[in-house]
Every structure is written in C-alpha cells, then in structure tokens.
XYZ file of C-alpha atoms in Angstrom:
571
model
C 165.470 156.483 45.030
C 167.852 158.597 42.690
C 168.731 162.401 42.998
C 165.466 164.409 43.336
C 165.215 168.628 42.594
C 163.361 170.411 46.022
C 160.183 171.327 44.132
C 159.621 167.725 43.219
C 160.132 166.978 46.847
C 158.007 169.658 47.824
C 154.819 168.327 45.646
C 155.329 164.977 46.514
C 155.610 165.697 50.710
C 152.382 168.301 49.756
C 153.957 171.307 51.535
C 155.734 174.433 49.495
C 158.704 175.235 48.501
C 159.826 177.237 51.021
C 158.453 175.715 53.359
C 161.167 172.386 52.636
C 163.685 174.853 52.411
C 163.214 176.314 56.370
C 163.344 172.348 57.305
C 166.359 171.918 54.789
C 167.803 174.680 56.555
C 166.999 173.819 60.123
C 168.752 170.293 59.058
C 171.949 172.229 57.954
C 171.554 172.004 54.792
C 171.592 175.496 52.947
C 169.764 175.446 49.177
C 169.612 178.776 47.391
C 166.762 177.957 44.926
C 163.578 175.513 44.714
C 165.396 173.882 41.534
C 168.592 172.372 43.041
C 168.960 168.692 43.359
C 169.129 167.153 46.634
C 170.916 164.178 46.984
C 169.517 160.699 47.669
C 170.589 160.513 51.171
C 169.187 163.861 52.208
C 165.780 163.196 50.438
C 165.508 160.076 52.389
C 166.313 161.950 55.685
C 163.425 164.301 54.871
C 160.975 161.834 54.091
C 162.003 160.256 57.612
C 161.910 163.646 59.433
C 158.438 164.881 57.536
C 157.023 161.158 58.387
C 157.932 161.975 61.862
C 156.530 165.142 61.933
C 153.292 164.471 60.733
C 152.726 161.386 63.176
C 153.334 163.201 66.108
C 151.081 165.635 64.293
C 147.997 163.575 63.754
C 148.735 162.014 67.565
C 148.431 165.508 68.632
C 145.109 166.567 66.582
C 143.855 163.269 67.961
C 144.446 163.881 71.237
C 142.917 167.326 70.938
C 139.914 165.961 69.344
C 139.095 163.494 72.128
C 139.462 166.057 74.718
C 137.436 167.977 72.579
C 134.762 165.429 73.266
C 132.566 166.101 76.550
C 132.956 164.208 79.385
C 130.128 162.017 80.118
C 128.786 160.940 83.497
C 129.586 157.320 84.815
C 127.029 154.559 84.855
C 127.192 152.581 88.015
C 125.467 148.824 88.598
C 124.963 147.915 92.194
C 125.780 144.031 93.705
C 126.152 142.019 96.433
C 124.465 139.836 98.913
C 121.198 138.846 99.071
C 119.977 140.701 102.592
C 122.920 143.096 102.491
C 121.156 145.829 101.492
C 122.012 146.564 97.697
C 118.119 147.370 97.060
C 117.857 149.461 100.562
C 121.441 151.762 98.710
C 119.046 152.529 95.398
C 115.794 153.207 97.244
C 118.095 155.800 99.553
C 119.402 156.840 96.394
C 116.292 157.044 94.696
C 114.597 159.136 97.429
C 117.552 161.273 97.496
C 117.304 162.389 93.786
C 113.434 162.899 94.588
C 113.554 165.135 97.494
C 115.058 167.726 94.990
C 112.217 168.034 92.595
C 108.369 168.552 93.102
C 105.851 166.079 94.636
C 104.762 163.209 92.576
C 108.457 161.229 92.412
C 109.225 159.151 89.704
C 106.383 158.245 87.434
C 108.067 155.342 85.855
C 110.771 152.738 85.521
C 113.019 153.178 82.997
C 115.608 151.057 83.978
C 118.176 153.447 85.422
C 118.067 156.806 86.978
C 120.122 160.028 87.838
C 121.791 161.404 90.988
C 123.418 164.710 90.374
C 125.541 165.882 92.766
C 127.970 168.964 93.476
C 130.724 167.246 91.584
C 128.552 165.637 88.742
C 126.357 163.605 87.927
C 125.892 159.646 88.223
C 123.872 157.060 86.198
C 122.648 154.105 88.430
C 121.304 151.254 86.544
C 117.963 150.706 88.220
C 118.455 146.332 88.466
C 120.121 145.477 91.653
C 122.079 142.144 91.387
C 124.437 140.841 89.106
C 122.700 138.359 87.808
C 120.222 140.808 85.718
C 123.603 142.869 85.247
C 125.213 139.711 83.401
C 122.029 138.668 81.105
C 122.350 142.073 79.547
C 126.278 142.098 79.242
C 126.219 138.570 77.918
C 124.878 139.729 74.801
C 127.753 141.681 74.448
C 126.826 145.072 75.800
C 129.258 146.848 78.161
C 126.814 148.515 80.273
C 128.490 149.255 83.676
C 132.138 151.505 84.573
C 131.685 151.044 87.877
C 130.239 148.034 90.103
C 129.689 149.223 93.604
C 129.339 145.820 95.709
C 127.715 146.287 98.939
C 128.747 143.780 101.300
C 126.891 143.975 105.269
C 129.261 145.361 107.755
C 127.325 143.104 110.644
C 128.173 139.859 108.412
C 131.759 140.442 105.834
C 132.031 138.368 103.118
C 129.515 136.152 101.884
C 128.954 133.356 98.692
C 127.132 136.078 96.512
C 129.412 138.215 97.665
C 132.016 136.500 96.017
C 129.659 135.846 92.906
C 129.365 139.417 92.536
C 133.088 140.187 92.482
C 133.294 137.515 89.790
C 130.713 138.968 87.579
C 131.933 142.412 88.179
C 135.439 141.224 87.352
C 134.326 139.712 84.241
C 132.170 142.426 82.733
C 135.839 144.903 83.183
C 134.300 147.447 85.605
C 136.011 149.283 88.203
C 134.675 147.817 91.573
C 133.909 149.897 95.015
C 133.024 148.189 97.798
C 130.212 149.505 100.106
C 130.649 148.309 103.762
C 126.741 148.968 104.485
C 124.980 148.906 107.791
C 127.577 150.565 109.961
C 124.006 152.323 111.830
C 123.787 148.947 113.609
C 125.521 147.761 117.011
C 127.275 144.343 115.136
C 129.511 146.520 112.475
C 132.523 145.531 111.885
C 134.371 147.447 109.055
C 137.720 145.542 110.003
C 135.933 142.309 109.551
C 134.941 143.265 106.028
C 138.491 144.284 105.286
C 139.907 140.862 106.326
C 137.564 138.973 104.154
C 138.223 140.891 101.581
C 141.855 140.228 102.142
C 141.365 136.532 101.879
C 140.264 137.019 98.474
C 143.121 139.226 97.607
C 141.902 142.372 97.380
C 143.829 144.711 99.931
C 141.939 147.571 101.091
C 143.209 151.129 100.816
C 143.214 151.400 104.544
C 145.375 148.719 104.703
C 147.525 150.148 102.038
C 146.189 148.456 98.771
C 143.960 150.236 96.157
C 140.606 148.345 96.749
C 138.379 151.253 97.789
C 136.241 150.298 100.892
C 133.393 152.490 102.281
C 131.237 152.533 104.961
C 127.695 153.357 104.246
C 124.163 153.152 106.029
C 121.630 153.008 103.166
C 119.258 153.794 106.054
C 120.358 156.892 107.715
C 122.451 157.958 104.604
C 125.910 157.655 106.501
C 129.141 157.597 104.228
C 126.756 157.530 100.764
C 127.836 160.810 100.000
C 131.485 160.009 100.378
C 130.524 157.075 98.293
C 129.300 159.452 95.022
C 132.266 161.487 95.542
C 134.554 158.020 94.875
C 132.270 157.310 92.006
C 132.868 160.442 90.740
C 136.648 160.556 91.698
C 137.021 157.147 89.735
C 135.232 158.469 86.799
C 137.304 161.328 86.700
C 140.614 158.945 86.121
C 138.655 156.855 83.690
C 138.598 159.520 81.675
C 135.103 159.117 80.428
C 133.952 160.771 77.571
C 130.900 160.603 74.568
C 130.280 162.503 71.490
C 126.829 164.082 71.585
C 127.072 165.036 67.867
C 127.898 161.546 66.894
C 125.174 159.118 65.294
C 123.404 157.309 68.522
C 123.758 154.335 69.866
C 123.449 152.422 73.655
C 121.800 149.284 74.836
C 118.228 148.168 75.802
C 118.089 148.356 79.698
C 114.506 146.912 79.378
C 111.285 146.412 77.036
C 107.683 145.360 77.589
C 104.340 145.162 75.671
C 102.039 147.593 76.915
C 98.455 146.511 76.201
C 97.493 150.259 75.019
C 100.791 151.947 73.618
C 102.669 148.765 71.769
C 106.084 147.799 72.698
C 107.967 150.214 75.164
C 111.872 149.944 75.599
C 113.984 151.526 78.434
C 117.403 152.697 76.435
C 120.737 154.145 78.258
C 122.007 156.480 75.410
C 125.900 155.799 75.357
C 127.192 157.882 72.255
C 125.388 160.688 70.535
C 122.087 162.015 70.696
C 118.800 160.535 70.037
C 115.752 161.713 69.022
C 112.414 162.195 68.430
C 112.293 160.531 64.748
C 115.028 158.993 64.626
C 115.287 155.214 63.186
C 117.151 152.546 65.354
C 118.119 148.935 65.010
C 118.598 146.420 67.783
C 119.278 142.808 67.457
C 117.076 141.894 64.545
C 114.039 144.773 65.751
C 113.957 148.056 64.042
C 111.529 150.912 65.500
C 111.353 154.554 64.889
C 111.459 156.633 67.515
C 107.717 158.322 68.224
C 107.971 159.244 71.805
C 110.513 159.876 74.638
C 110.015 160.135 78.574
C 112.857 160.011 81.405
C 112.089 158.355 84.762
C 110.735 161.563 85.978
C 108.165 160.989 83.369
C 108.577 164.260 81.866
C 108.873 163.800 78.084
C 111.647 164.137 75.954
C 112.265 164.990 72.253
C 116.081 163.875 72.869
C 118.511 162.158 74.980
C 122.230 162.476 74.985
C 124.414 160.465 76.804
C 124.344 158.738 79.817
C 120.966 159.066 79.074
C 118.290 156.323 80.321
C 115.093 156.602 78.627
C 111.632 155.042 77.595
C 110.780 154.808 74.066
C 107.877 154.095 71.994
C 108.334 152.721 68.500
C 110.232 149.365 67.766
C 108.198 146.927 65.844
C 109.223 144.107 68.134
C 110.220 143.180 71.319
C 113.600 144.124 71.500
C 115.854 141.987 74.460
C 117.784 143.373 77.533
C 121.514 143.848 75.946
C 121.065 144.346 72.567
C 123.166 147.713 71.589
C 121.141 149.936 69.334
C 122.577 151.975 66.713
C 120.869 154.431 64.635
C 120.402 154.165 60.814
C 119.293 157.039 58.408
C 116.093 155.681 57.333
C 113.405 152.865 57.528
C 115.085 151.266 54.155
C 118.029 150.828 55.765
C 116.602 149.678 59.340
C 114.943 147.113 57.286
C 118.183 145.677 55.472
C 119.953 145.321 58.038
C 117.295 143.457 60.118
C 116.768 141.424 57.436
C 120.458 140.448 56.707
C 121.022 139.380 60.912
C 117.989 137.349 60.626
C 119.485 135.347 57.348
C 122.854 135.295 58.965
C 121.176 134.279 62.177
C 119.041 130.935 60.061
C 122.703 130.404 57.748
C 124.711 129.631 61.216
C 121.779 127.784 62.533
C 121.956 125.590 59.329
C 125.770 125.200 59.937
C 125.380 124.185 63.484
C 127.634 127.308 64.139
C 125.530 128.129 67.457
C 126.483 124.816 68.613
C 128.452 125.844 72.267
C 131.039 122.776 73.803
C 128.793 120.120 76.071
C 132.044 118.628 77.415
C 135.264 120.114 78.535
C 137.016 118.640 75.823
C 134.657 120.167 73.373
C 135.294 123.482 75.226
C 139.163 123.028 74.686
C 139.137 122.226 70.952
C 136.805 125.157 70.168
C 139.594 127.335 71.943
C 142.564 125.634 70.027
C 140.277 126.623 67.009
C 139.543 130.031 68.279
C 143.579 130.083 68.744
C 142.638 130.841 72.488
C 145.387 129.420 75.259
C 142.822 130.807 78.336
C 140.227 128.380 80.362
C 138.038 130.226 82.326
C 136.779 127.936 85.537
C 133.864 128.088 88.181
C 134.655 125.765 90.554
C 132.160 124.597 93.258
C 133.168 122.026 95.802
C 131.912 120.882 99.424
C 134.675 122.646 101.632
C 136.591 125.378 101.908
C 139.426 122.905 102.072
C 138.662 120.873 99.133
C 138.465 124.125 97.040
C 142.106 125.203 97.870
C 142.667 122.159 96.825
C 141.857 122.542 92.944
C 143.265 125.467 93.498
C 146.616 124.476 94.292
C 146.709 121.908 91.637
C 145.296 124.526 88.911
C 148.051 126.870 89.948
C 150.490 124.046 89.041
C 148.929 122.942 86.086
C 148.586 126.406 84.853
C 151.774 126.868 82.253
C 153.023 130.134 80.003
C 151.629 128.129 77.002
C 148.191 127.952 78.901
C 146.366 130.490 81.424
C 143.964 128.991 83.636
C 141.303 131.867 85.123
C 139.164 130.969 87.923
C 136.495 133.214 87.490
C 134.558 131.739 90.937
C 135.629 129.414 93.845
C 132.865 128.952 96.397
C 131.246 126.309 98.726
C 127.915 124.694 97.186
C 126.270 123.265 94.686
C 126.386 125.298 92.039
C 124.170 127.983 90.446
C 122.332 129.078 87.782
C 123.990 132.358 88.237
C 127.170 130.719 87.394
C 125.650 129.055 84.968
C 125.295 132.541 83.712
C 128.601 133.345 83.939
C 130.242 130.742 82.540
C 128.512 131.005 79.342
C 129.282 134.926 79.460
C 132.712 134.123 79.743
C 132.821 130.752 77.544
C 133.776 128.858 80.359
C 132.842 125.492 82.301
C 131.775 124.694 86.040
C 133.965 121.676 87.645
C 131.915 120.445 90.413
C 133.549 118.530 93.790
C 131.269 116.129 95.979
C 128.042 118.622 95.449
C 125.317 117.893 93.092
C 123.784 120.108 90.448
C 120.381 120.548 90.995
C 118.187 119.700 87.981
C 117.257 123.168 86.843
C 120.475 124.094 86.849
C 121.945 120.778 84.548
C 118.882 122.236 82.698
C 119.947 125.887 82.261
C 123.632 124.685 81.333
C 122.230 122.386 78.571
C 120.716 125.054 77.467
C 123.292 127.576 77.437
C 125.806 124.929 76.213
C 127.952 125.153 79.031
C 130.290 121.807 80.377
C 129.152 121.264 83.232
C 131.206 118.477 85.370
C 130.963 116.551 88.611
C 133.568 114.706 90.555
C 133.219 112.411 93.473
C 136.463 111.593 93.303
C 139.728 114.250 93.437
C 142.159 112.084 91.321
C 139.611 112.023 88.734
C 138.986 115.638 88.643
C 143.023 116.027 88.672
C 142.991 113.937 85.311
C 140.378 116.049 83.775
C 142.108 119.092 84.764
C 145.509 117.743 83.184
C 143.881 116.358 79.941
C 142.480 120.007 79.903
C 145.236 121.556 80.088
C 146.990 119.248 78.016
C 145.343 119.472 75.511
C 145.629 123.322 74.891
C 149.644 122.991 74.606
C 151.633 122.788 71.281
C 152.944 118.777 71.348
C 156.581 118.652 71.534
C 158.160 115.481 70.127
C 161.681 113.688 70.263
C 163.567 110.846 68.274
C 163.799 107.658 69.782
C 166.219 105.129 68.151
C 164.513 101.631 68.239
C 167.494 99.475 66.914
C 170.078 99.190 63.770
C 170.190 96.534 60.841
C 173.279 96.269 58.502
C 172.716 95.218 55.138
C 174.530 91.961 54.463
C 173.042 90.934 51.080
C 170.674 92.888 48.287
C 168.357 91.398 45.794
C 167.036 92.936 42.927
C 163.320 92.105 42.155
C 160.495 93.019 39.788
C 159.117 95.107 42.854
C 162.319 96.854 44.050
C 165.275 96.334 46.171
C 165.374 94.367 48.821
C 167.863 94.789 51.295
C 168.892 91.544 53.430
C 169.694 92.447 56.711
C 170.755 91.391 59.851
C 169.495 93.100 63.081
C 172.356 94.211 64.950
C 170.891 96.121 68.021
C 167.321 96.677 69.179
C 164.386 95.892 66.688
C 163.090 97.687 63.276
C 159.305 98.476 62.903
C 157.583 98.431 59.534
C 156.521 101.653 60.780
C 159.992 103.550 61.685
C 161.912 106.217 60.171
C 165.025 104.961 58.550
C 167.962 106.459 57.520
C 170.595 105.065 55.938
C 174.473 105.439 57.064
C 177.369 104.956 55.055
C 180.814 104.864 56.764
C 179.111 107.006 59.496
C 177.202 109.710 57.101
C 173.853 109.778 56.511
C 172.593 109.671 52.982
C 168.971 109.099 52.991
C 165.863 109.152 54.975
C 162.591 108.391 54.804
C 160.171 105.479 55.289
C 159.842 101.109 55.260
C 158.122 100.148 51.906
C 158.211 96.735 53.181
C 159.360 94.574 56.025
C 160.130 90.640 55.448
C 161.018 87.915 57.705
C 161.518 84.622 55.626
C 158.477 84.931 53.315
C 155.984 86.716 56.192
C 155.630 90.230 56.016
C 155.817 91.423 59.773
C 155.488 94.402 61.922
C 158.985 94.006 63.645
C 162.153 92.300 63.774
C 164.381 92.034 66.923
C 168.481 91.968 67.648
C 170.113 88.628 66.357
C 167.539 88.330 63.344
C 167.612 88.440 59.650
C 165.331 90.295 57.610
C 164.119 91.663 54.410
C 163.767 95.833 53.978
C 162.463 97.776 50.749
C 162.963 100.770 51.114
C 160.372 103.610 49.833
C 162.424 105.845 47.532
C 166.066 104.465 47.801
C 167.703 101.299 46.083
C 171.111 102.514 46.177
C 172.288 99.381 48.603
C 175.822 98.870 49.402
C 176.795 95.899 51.832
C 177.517 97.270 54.913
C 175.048 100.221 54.860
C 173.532 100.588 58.307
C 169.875 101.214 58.396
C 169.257 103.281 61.898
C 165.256 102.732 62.479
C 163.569 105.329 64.772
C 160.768 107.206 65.946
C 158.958 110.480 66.578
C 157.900 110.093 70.780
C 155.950 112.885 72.372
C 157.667 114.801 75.244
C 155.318 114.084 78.380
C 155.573 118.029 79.786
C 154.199 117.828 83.348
C-alpha cells in the first residue's frame, strides 16, 4: 500500500473527513487539512484500528438485537419409569392449568399445553415417555429444553429410568429430576440420590449440579418448586424467539378426521403464524384455514411456544417434521416437489442405505470424517456390563471417542433400537437375546445390531471397531542386504548379480541403493532371478539376479538394502 491523502482514506473507510481526523488525532497524530498524505504505516494502523472498531461494533448491535428479541417460554418433555408416575405429574398439571379457567376443561389434544405461573409461563409437551419424545426428535426436530425425569421416591433408579436419561442426554436438553411419591410411607429421597450417584450424576444436595426434587403428583407437594426450577433454568438458558420473524416449529401430532380432513397439532418455535398463511413440512404443504389451542378456543395466530391444531395440509404430515412458512402456494409446491425428487434420486443411489454391521457403521463414519461410536450396550449382569465398560474405557483413544449412550441389564429394546438409530449408533448385546420384533425394528431402521455369547469375542469386535477408526501408522522394516558382485547388460535392462549378504530380498521390497554408505536411489524390484526362475525371495548366502525399476547405474559393490513398510500395532 503506498502513501495515501486523508480524504481518500476517508471514502474508502466510508466515514468523513473529520471524522478520520478526531481518530488521527486521538492516535497522536495531528493533520491540519483533509488533503495531507498519510504515510503507509499510519494508513495501515487505521485500517487495523477502524477494523477493530467496527467488529466490536457489529458484536455490540448484535448483541443488542438478540436481547431485543422476547424471551420465550420453555418447552418441557416429561420421562421416566413406567409406574413412576410421569402421566399422574401431567394430569396434576393439567388439572392445575384448568382450575383457573371456566368449566368445560380442555376440549382437545393438541399435543402440548400451558401452565402459567407467577414467574412465567411453561410449555409441557402433552406425550409422556421418551420413546414418543425420540420418534419426533429423530427426524431432526429439537423439540424439548428441558426433560424433567420423574423417578419413584418408594423405588430409586430403575432400567427406563436409565433409558430416559439416555434419550434426554442425546436430544441436548437440560434434565431435572422429579423424586415423585414422597406422599407415601416407603420414600426415600436419599435412596434416589445414591442411585443417581452410581450413574454419575451428583445431586445438588450433595454438592453437584444435578437438580433433584421431591414431588407428589397426587397431593401437589414440591410441583410448584418444580415450575419455579423450570423456570429458573430457562432463565439461564437464555431463551428467546422472534415473533416478527417468518414461522416455523415442528408437528407435535396429525390425524385424519373423517369430517374436517387432515388436522395437525404444531408447537410454534419462531415467529408468528397465522390464519392464511402457507407452510411446508416434510414433503406436505397446507395452508392454514383454521386455528384452535387446547382450550379449544380458536385462534387466528400463534406465536411462540405456541402448541396448536391446524386445519389445512394436503397430506398427512409426520410427528417431527419442522415446518417453515413460504409466501405462497407456488412456492409450497416447489419445494415439495424438489424433496420428493431428491427423496426418489437418493433412493436410486442407495444413499438411504444405513450400516447392517458394525463394520459398515465404522466405514460410513471414516467417510463422514467422524472419530465418535455411539454404543447401547445390553448384557445379563450388572457385572458383565462393567465389564465392557472397563474394556471400552481402555480401548477408547484421543484419535477415537467411544460414547455409551445406554448400559443396562436385559435384552434389549426397541426403544433403544430407537435410539441408536437417532444417534447413528449400534447395540452390542452380552449373553441376552434380541427378541424377534426387535431384530425386526433394527433391520428396519438399519441399525447393527450384535450378540455375543462369548466376552473375548465381543473384546475383538470392540478392538477391530475401534481399530478401524484410527489413522494407520507404519514403520520400515529392513528384510536383508545384497551387494552387487557382477552386472549384465540385456535387451530388457540391467541386471544386477548379487549375492545376499544378510537376511533375504522380496520381489516385493523397497530398495535403495548405497554407495560407499550414501544412498542414491530408491524405489522398487522390476525383477527378481534365481538361476533362470523368477522367485518371490532370496535368502543370506545366495546369489541372485535384480532389475531394478528405474535405475541401471550399477557399480560392483553397490549395496542394495531391501525393506518394508510394517504397520505399527497401537494397542
């Protein structure tokens, strides 16, 4: 960059003149007039200070912006147990948001429903049980912030219990645990808090951060304190949604109603929709006609954190899809249109192909430049799972990160089956047997699915796993020498006559060749003679016949040093 006058500067860094003078000034530097020539150095410093400036600048408009942007309320999926009272928590809830408004309750199921509350409001999705939860975030929807997992104070930790974490864990929500019927004579909170230490998660009574509460869902003990932690969590979460942006959310729910068509509960996630309004979801388009909340009162828009019903797709949308709105029925159309080709092209490819076989999983992930394995593992014992654990934790490297999304006594599940192909993982089994719906459902789903009767064998399938995700790291072997005691020119080339001094030389070695100690070629065996034979080797104390491929430069005495390339075992 040569000299450059301050005006010039001024146009090019879009500010006025004066205005470069104050900074010139304020840098020390003292110009009388907009014409004079600054030099090189103190352009450059400009540019770097301006640059500066205007990136803290836009950071700080950004910043604004977002908090700008409303806060939204959370939206809240409830787990756990089967029997531990997950459905008994929304019913109380339920009933609790109904006592507030007029006889006649909720009209409808829309898939989730409000609470409000002195400090806000919260967003329950209607579906106990993470199974339902994962079908819709499989598709790629994040749905939930916050999982509250509701484990039985009269029983602690339990296998679904530990299925739940896992698909809460998965999915990225914040998780609360509920320590529910504390109305009955067997609680035992402290139980509940040891279980949960076994798993690692150390509750905030105990001085971790897990947040434990005890509940009734039947009397309503502790579910107040619960909203408030909802609400508390939200609050660091930061959450936050546009209204005036274009609309968008996932499909909670849809059904064909014999009289009004195809209805489709919606949660509203960013902006507002309405009454009109055109929408695309998955490869079904609809336009909005009509609107109801789960009060059944009808709506001509829903902002977010919003769960709705809607009348007006075409099809039947499916649970997950994210819906985004478009500006007309042209474009809803298009874009339709252009998933369904894409959808039939990838078909046609085999693209939707998933891995049948752990080693299929790991080469998809070396193609997918992925160093993670994600792992449900199922075994007969308690004992036989810390087992695989202990050797996964040693198998594990920096190169390769082994997750174990689930570790739990049984057979497994379709639920994990669910999981797994969520998370594009594979079940190992132990000495328990799939049953045959579930083999079914993972065929399906194109998860591996493995069983093991045998530990060693599952330890070899664990190490060719991992194995097989790390970079190969190689070394040179030396396999023997051969000095050159004779050469003979031919129509064909050079031959070298040799005599094996120490070790052997492969036809298929590296060779270089040394000359009073210095290397001055390398490369590959053209040939390898012994007598008239071409062979694969000769050993120490033979004589033999070498071509070269790409040197013919022979001297007697050359040293041909044969090697090769050995992979490092790295266990």
């Amino acid at each position: 960059m040569a000299k450059i006058r301050i005006y010039q500067l001024a146009k090019e860094l879009e500010m006025s003149n004066d205005e470069l003078l104050k900074i010139l000034d304020d840098m020390g530097v003292t110009y009388k007039s907009h014409a004079s020539t600054l030099e090189e150095d103190t352009a450059l410093a400009v540019k770097e200070l301006i640059g500066e400036q205007k990136v803290a600048e836009a950071a700080r408009k950004a910043e604004e912006a977002r908090k700008s942007i409303p806060h939204r309320p959370p939206v809240v999926v409830i787990m756990g147990h089967v029997d531990h009272g997950k459905t008994s928590l929304l019913d109380y809830l339920r009933k609790s948001r109904i006592a507030e408004k007029e006889a006649g309750g909720i009209t409808q199921h829309v898939g989730a429903f409000e609470v409000k509350t002195p400090g806000g409001t919260v967003v329950f999705i209607d579906t106990p049980g993470h199974e339902a939860f994962t079908t819709i975030r499989q598709r790629g929807a994040k749905v939930a912030d916050i999982a509250v997992i509701v484990i039985a104070a009269t029983e602690g930790v339990m296998p679904q219990t530990k299925e739940a974490i896992a698909h809460a864990k998965a999915s990225g929500a914040k998780i609360i645990f509920a320590a529910n019927k504390m109305d009955l004579p067997g609680a035992d909170i402290n139980k509940v808090y040891q279980d949960l230490m076994q798993l690692g998660l150390v509750p905030v009574a105990y001085g971790g951060d897990v947040e434990v509460l005890p509940i009734s869902a039947k009397t309503g003990q502790g579910v107040a304190d619960l909203l408030e932690t909802i609400l508390l969590m939200a609050e660091l979460e930061d959450l936050r949604a546009d209204p005036k942006a274009e609309a968008q959310g996932v499909i909670l729910e849809a059904r064909v109603d014999k009289q009004a068509g195809v209805l489709a509960s919606l949660l509203v996630q960013q902006g507002t929709l309405r009454i009109g309004d055109y929408v695309v979801a998955g490869e079904c388009w609809g336009k909005i006609k009509a609107m109801s909340d789960a009060e059944g009162n009808r709506r001509t828009e829903a902002g977010p954190g919003s769960a709705v019903q809607v009348l007006g797709f075409s099809e039947l949308p499916s649970a997950g899809d994210t819906f985004t709105w478009v500006p007309d029925q042209v474009a809803a159309k298009e874009i339709t249109e252009e998933r369904i080709e894409e959808r039939k092209a990838s078909e046609a490819r085999g693209d939707l192909q998933r891995a049948r076989s752990l080693a299929d999983l790991m080469r998809k992930a070396q193609q997918d430049e992925q160093k993670e394995i994600n792992l449900i593992l199922r075994a007969d014992t308690q004992g036989s799972l810390e087992a695989i654990q202990n050797i996964l934790a040693k198998e594990a490297t920096e190169e390769v990160k082994i997750n174990v999304l689930l570790a739990a006594v049984g057979a497994p599940t379709e639920s994990d089956v669910l999981l797994a192909s969520t998370a594009h993982g594979a079940i190992l089994a132990f000495s328990v047997n799939p049953s045959g719906s579930v083999k079914k459902a993972a065929e399906q789903k194109g998860v591996p699915l493995q069983s093991f009767r045998i530990i060693y064998e599952l330890i070899d399938e664990i190490r060719k796993m991992v194995k097989g995700q790390r970079e190969p790291v190689y070394k040179e072997e030396i396999l023997g020498t051969a000095e050159v005691r004779a050469i003979f020119r031919l129509s064909r080339g050079v031959i070298a006559g040799c005599m094996v001094t120490s070790g052997k030389v492969t036809r298929s070695a590296d060779i270089r060749v040394l000359r009073k100690g210095k290397e001055i070629w390398k490369g590959k065996i053209g040939g390898l003679k012994r007598l008239k034979d071409d062979v694969r080797e000769v050993t120490q104390g033979f004589e033999c016949g070498i071509l070269l491929d790409g040197f013919t430069d022979f001297q007697e005495g050359d040293v041909l040093e044969a090697s090769q390339q050995v992979e490092v075992a790295t266990d």
